[in-house]
PDB file of C-alpha atoms in Angstrom:
ATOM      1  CA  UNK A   1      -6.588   4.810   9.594  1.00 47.00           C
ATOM      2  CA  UNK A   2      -3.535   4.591  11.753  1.00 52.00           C
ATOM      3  CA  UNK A   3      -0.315   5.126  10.356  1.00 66.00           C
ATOM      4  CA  UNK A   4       3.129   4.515  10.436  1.00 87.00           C
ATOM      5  CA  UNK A   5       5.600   7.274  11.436  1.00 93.00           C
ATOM      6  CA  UNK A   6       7.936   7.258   8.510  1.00 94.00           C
ATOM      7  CA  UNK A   7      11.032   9.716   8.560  1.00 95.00           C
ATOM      8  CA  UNK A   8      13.048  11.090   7.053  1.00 95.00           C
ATOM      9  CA  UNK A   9       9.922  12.524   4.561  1.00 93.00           C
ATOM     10  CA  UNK A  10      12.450  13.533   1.664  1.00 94.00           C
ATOM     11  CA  UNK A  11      15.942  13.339   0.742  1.00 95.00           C
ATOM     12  CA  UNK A  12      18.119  14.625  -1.544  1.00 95.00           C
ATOM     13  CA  UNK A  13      21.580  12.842  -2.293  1.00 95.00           C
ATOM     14  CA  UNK A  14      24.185  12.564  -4.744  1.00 96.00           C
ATOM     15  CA  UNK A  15      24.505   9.710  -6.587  1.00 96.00           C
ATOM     16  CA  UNK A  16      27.278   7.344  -5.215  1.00 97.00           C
ATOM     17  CA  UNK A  17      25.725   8.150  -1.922  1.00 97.00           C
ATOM     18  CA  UNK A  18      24.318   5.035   0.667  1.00 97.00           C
ATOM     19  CA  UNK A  19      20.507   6.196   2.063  1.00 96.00           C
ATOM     20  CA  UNK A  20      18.560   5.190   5.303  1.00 97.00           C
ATOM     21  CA  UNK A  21      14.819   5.257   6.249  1.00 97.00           C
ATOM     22  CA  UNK A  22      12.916   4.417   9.370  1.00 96.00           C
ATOM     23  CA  UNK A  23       9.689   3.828  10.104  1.00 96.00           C
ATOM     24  CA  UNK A  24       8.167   3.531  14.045  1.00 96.00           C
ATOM     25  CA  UNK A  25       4.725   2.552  15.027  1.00 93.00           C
ATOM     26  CA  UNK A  26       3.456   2.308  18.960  1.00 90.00           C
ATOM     27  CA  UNK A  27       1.641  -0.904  17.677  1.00 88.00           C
ATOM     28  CA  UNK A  28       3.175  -4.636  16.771  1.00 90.00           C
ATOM     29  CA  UNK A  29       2.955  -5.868  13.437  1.00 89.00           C
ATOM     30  CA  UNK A  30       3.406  -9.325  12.410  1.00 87.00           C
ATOM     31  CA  UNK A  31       5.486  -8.618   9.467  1.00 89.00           C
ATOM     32  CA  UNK A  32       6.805  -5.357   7.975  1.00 92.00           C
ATOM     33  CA  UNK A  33       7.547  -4.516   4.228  1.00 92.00           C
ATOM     34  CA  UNK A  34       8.949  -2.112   2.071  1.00 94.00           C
ATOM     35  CA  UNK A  35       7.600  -0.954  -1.592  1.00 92.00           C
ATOM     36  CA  UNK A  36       8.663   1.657  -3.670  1.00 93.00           C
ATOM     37  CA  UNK A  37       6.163   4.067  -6.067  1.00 90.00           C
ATOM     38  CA  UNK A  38       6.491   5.532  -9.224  1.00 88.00           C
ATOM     39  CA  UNK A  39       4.528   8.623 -10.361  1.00 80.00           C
ATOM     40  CA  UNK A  40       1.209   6.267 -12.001  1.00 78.00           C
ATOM     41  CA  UNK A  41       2.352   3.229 -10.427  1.00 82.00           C
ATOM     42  CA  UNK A  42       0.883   1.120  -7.934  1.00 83.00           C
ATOM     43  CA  UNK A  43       3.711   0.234  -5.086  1.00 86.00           C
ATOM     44  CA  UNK A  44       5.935  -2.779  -5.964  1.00 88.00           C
ATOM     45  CA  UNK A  45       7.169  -4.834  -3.419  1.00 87.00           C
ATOM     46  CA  UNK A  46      10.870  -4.436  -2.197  1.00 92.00           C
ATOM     47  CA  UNK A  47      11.579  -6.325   0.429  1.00 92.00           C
ATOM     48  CA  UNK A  48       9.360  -8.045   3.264  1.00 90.00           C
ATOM     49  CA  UNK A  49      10.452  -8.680   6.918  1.00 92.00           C
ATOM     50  CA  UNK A  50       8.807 -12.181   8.886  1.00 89.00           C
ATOM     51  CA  UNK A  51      10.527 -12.315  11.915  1.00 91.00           C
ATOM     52  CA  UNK A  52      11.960  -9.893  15.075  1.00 92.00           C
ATOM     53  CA  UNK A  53      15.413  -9.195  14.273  1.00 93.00           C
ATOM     54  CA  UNK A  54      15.695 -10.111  10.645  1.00 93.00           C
ATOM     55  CA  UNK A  55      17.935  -8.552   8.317  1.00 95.00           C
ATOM     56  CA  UNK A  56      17.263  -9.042   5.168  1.00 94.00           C
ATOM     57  CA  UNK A  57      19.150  -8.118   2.101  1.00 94.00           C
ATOM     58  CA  UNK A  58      18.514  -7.853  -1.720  1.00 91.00           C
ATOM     59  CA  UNK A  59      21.029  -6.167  -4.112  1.00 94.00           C
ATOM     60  CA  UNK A  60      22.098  -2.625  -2.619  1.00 96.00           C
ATOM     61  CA  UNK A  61      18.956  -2.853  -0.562  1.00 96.00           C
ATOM     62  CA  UNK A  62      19.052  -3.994   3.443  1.00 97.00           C
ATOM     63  CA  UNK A  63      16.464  -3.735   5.831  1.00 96.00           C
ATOM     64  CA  UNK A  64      15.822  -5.178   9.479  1.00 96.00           C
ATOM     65  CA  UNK A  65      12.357  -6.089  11.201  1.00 95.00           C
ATOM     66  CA  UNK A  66      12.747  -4.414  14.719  1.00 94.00           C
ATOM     67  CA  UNK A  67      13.517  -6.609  17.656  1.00 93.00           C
ATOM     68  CA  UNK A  68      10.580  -4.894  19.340  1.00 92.00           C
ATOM     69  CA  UNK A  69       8.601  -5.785  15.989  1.00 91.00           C
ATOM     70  CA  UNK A  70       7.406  -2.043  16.493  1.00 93.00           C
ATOM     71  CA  UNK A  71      10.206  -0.357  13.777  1.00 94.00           C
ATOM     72  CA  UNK A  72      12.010  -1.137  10.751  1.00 96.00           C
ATOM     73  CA  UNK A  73      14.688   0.326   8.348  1.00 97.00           C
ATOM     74  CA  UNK A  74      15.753   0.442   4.951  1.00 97.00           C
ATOM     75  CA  UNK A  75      19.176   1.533   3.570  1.00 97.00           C
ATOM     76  CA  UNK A  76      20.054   1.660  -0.078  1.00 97.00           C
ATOM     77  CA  UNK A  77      23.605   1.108  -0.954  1.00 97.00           C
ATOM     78  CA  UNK A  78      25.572   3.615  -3.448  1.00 97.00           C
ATOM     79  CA  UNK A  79      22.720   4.979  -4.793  1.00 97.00           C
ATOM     80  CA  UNK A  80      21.671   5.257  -8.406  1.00 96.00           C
ATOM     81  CA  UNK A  81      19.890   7.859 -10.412  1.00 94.00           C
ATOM     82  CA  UNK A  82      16.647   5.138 -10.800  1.00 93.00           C
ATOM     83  CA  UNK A  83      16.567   4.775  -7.317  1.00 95.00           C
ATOM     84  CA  UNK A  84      14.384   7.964  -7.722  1.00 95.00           C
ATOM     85  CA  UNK A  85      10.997   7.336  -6.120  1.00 94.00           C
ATOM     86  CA  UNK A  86       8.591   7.159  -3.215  1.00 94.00           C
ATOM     87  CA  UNK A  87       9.759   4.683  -0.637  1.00 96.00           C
ATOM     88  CA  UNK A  88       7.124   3.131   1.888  1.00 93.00           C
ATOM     89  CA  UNK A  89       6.657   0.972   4.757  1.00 94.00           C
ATOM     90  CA  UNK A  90       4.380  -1.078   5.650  1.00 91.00           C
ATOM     91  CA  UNK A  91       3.265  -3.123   9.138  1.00 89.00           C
ATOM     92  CA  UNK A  92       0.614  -6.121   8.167  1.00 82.00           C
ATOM     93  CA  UNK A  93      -1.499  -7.771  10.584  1.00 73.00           C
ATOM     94  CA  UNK A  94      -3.037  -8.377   8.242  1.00 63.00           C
ATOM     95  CA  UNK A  95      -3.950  -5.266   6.889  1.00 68.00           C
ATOM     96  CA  UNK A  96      -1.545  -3.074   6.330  1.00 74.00           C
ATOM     97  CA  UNK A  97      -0.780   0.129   7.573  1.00 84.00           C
ATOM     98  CA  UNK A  98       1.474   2.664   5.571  1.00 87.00           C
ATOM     99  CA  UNK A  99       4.147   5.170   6.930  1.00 90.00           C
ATOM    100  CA  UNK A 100       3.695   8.535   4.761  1.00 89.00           C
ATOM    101  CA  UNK A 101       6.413   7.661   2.330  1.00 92.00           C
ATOM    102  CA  UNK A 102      10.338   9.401   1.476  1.00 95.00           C
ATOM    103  CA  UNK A 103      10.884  10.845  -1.327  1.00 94.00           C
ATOM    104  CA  UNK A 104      14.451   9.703  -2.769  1.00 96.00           C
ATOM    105  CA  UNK A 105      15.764  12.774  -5.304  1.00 95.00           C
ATOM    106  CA  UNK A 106      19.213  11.183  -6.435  1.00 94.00           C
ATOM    107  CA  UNK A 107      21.116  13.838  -7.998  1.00 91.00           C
ATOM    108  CA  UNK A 108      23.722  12.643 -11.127  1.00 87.00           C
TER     109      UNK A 108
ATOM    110  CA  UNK B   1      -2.973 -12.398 -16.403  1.00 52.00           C
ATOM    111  CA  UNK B   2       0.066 -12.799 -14.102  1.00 77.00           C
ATOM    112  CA  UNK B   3      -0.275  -9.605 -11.684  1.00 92.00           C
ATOM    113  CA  UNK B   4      -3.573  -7.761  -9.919  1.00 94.00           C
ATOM    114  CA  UNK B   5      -5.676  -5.811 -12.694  1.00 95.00           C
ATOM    115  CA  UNK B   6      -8.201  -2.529 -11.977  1.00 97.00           C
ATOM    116  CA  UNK B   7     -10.928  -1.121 -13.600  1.00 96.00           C
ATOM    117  CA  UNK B   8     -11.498   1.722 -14.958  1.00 97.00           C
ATOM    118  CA  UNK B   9      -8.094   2.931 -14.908  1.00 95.00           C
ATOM    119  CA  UNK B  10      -9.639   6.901 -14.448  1.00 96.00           C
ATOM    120  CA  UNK B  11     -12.883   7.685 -13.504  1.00 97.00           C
ATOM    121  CA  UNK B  12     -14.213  11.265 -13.629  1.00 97.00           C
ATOM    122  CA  UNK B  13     -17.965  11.406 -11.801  1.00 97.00           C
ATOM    123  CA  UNK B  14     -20.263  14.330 -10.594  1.00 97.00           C
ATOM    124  CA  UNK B  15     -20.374  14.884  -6.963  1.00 97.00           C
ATOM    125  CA  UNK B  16     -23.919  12.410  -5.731  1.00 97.00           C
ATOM    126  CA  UNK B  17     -22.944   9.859  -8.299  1.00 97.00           C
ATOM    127  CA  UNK B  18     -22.533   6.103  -7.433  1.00 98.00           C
ATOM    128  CA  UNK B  19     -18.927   4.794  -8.848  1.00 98.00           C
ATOM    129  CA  UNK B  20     -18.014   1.134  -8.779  1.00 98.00           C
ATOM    130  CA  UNK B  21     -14.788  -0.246  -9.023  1.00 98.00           C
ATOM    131  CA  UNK B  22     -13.144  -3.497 -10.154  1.00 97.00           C
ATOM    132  CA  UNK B  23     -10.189  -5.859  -9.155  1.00 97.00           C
ATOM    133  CA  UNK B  24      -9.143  -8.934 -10.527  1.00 96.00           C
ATOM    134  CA  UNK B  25      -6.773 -10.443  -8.095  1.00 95.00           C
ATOM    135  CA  UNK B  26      -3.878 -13.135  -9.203  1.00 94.00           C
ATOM    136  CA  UNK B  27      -5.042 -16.619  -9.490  1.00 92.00           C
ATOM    137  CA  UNK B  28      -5.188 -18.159  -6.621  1.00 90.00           C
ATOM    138  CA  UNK B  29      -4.767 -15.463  -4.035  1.00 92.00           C
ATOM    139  CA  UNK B  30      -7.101 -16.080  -1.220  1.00 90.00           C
ATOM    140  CA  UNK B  31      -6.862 -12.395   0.286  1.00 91.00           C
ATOM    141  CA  UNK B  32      -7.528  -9.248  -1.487  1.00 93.00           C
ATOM    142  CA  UNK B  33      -7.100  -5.868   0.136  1.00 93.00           C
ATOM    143  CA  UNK B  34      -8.821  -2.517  -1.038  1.00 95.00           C
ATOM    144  CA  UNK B  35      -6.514   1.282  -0.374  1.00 93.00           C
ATOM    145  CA  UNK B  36      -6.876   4.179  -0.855  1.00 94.00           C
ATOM    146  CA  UNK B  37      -4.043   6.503  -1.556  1.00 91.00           C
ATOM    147  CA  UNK B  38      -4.734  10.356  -2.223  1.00 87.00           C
ATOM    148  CA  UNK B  39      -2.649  13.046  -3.712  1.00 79.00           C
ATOM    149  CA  UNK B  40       0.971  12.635  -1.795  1.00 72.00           C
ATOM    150  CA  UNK B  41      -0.183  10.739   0.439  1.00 75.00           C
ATOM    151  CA  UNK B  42       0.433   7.157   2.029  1.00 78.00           C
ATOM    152  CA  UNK B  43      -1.384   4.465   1.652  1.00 85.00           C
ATOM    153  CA  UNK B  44      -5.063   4.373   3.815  1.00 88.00           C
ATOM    154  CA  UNK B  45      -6.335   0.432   4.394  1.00 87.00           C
ATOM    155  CA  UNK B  46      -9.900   0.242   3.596  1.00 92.00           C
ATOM    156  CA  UNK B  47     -11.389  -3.490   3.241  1.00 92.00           C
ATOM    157  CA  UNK B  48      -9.661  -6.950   3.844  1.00 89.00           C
ATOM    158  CA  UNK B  49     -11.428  -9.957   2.141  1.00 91.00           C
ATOM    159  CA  UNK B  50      -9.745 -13.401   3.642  1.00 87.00           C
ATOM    160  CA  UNK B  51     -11.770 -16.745   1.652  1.00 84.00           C
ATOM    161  CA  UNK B  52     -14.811 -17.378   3.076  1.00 82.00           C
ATOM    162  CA  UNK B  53     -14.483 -15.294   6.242  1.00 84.00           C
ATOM    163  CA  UNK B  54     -16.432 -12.022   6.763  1.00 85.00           C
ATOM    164  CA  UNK B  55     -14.079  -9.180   5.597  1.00 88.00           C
ATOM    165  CA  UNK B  56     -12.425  -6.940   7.789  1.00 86.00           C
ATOM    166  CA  UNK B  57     -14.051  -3.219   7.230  1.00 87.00           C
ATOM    167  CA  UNK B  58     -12.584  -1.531   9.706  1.00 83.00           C
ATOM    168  CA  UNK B  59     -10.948   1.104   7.410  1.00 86.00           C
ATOM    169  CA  UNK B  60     -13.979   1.934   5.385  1.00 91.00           C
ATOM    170  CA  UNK B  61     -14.126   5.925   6.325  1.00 92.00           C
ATOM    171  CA  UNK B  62     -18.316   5.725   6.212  1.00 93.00           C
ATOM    172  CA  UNK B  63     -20.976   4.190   5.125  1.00 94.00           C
ATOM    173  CA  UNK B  64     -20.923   5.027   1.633  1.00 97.00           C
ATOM    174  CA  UNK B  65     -18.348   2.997   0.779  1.00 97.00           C
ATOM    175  CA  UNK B  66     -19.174  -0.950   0.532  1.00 96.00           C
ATOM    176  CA  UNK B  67     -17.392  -3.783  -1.344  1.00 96.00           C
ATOM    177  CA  UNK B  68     -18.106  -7.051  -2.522  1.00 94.00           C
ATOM    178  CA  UNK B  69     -15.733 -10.326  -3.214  1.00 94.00           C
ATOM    179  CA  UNK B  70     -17.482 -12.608  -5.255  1.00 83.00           C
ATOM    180  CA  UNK B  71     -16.916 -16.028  -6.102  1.00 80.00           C
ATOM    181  CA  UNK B  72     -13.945 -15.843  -3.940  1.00 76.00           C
ATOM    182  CA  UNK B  73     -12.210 -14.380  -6.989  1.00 90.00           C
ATOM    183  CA  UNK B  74     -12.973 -10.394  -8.423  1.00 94.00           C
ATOM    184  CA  UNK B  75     -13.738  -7.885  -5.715  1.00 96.00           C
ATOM    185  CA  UNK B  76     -15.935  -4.833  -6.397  1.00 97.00           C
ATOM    186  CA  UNK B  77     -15.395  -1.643  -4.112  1.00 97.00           C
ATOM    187  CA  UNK B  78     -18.396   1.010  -4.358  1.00 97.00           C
ATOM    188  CA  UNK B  79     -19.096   4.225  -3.744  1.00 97.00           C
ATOM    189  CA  UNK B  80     -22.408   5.584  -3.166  1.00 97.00           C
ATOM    190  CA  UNK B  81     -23.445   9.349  -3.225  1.00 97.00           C
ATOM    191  CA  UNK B  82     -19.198  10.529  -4.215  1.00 97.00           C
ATOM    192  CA  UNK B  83     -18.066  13.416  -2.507  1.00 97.00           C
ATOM    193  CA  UNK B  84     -14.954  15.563  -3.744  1.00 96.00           C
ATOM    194  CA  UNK B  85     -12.827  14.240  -0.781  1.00 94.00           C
ATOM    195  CA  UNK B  86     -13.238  10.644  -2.204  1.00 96.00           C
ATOM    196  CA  UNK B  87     -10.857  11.846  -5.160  1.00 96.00           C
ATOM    197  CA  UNK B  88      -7.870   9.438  -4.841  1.00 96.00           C
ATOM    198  CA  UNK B  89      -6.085   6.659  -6.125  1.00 95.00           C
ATOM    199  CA  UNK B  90      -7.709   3.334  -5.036  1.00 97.00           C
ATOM    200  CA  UNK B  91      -5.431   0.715  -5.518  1.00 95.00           C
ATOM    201  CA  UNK B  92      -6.450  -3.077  -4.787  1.00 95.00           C
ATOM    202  CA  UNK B  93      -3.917  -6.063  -3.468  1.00 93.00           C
ATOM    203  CA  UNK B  94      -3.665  -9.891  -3.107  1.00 93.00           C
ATOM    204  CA  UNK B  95      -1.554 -11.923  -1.423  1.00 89.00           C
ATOM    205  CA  UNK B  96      -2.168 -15.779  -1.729  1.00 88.00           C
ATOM    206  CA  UNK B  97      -3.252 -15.712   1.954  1.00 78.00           C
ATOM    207  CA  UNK B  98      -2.903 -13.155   4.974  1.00 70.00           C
ATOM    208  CA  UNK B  99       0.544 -13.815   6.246  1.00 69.00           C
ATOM    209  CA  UNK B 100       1.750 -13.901   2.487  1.00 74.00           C
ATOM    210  CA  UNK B 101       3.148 -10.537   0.677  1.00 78.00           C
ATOM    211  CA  UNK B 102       0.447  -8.637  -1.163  1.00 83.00           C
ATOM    212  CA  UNK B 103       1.036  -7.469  -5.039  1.00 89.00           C
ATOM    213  CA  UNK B 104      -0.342  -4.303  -5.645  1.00 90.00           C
ATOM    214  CA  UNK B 105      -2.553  -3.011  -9.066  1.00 93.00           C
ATOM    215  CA  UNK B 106      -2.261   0.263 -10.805  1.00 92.00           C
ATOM    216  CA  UNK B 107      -4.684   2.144  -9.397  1.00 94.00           C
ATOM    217  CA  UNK B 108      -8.435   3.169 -10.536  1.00 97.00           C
ATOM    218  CA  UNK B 109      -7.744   7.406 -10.282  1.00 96.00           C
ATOM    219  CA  UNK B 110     -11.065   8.706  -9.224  1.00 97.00           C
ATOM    220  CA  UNK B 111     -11.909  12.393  -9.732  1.00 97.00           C
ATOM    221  CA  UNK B 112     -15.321  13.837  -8.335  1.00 97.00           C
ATOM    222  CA  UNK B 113     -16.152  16.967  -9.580  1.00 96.00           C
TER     223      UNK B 113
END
């Protein structure tokens, strides 16, 4: 199915350090989200994005709905070792489409 | 229970079985999605199911694969005739309608040998 093109695919950072993610599609979604994945875990929601232009925070977590409703972003604020995961977004119309995930490696 | 469930949790099956696998959405969520997510991968849409409303298959990859909803309620994704490239993770969602978030389960792990 089609997918979303999610960059960067992994990251390695010290802890302390603020991350950023992007995903892109050429199609328009309705309303983008953001889950993260542990290893035997199904995705849990992180944030989700309703409207063009919306910035949305919660905790040490932003992310913005594209004004083009075609992109999105996530940044995690002074990161923390169990920030560790698989990050992914997601464009729902309604179903969803998924970018490929980033894998976060937050180093102590 | 207050989130999605799945059954089985694993599955091991011989290449040319059928496999058939369950999802009990959260009360009262009208749509319940089927995905399929295999080793390092993203997440692949496979079925929509929206009420009443014929479901949306367009991610089904062929026409093995089927699934059910019924009762509005517990949704039952099959596979006919498993191949080895059907080894994944298929997780099921539900979202209390379309434009609402969907809540993901923990997976059925399917392994054809």
């Amino acid at each position: 199915g089609q997918q979303l093109n999610q960059s960067p695919q992994s990251m390695f950072i010290q802890e302390g350090e603020d991350v950023s993610m992007n995903c892109t599609s050429s199609s328009i979604f309705n309303t983008w989200l953001w889950y993260k994945q542990d290893p035997g875990e199904g995705p849990v929601l992180l944030i989700a994005l309703y409207k063009a232009g919306e910035l949305t925070s919660n905790g040490r977590l932003t992310a913005q709905f594209g004004i083009t409703r075609k992109d999105s972003f996530l940044n995690i604020s002074a990161s923390i070792p169990s920030d560790v995961g698989i990050y992914f977004c997601a464009g729902q119309r309604p179903g969803m489409r998924f970018g490929a995930g980033t894998r976060l490696t937050v180093k102590p | 229970g207050a989130g999605v469930s799945q059954s089985p949790s694993n599955k091991v099956t011989e290449k040319g079985k059928d496999v058939e696998l369950r999802c009990d959405p959260i009360s009262g969520h009208t749509a319940l999605y089927w995905y399929r997510q295999s080793l390092g991968q993203g997440l692949e849409f496979l079925i929509y199911f929206q009420g009443n409303s014929a479901p949306d298959k367009s991610g089904l990859p062929s026409d093995r694969f089927s699934a059910e909803r019924t009762g509005g309620s517990v949704s039952t994704l099959t596979i006919q005739r498993t191949q080895q490239e059907d080894s994944a993770v298929y997780l099921c969602a539900s979202s209390r309608d379309f434009r609402e978030t969907q809540y993901f389960g923990p997976g059925t792990r399917l392994l054809v040998l």
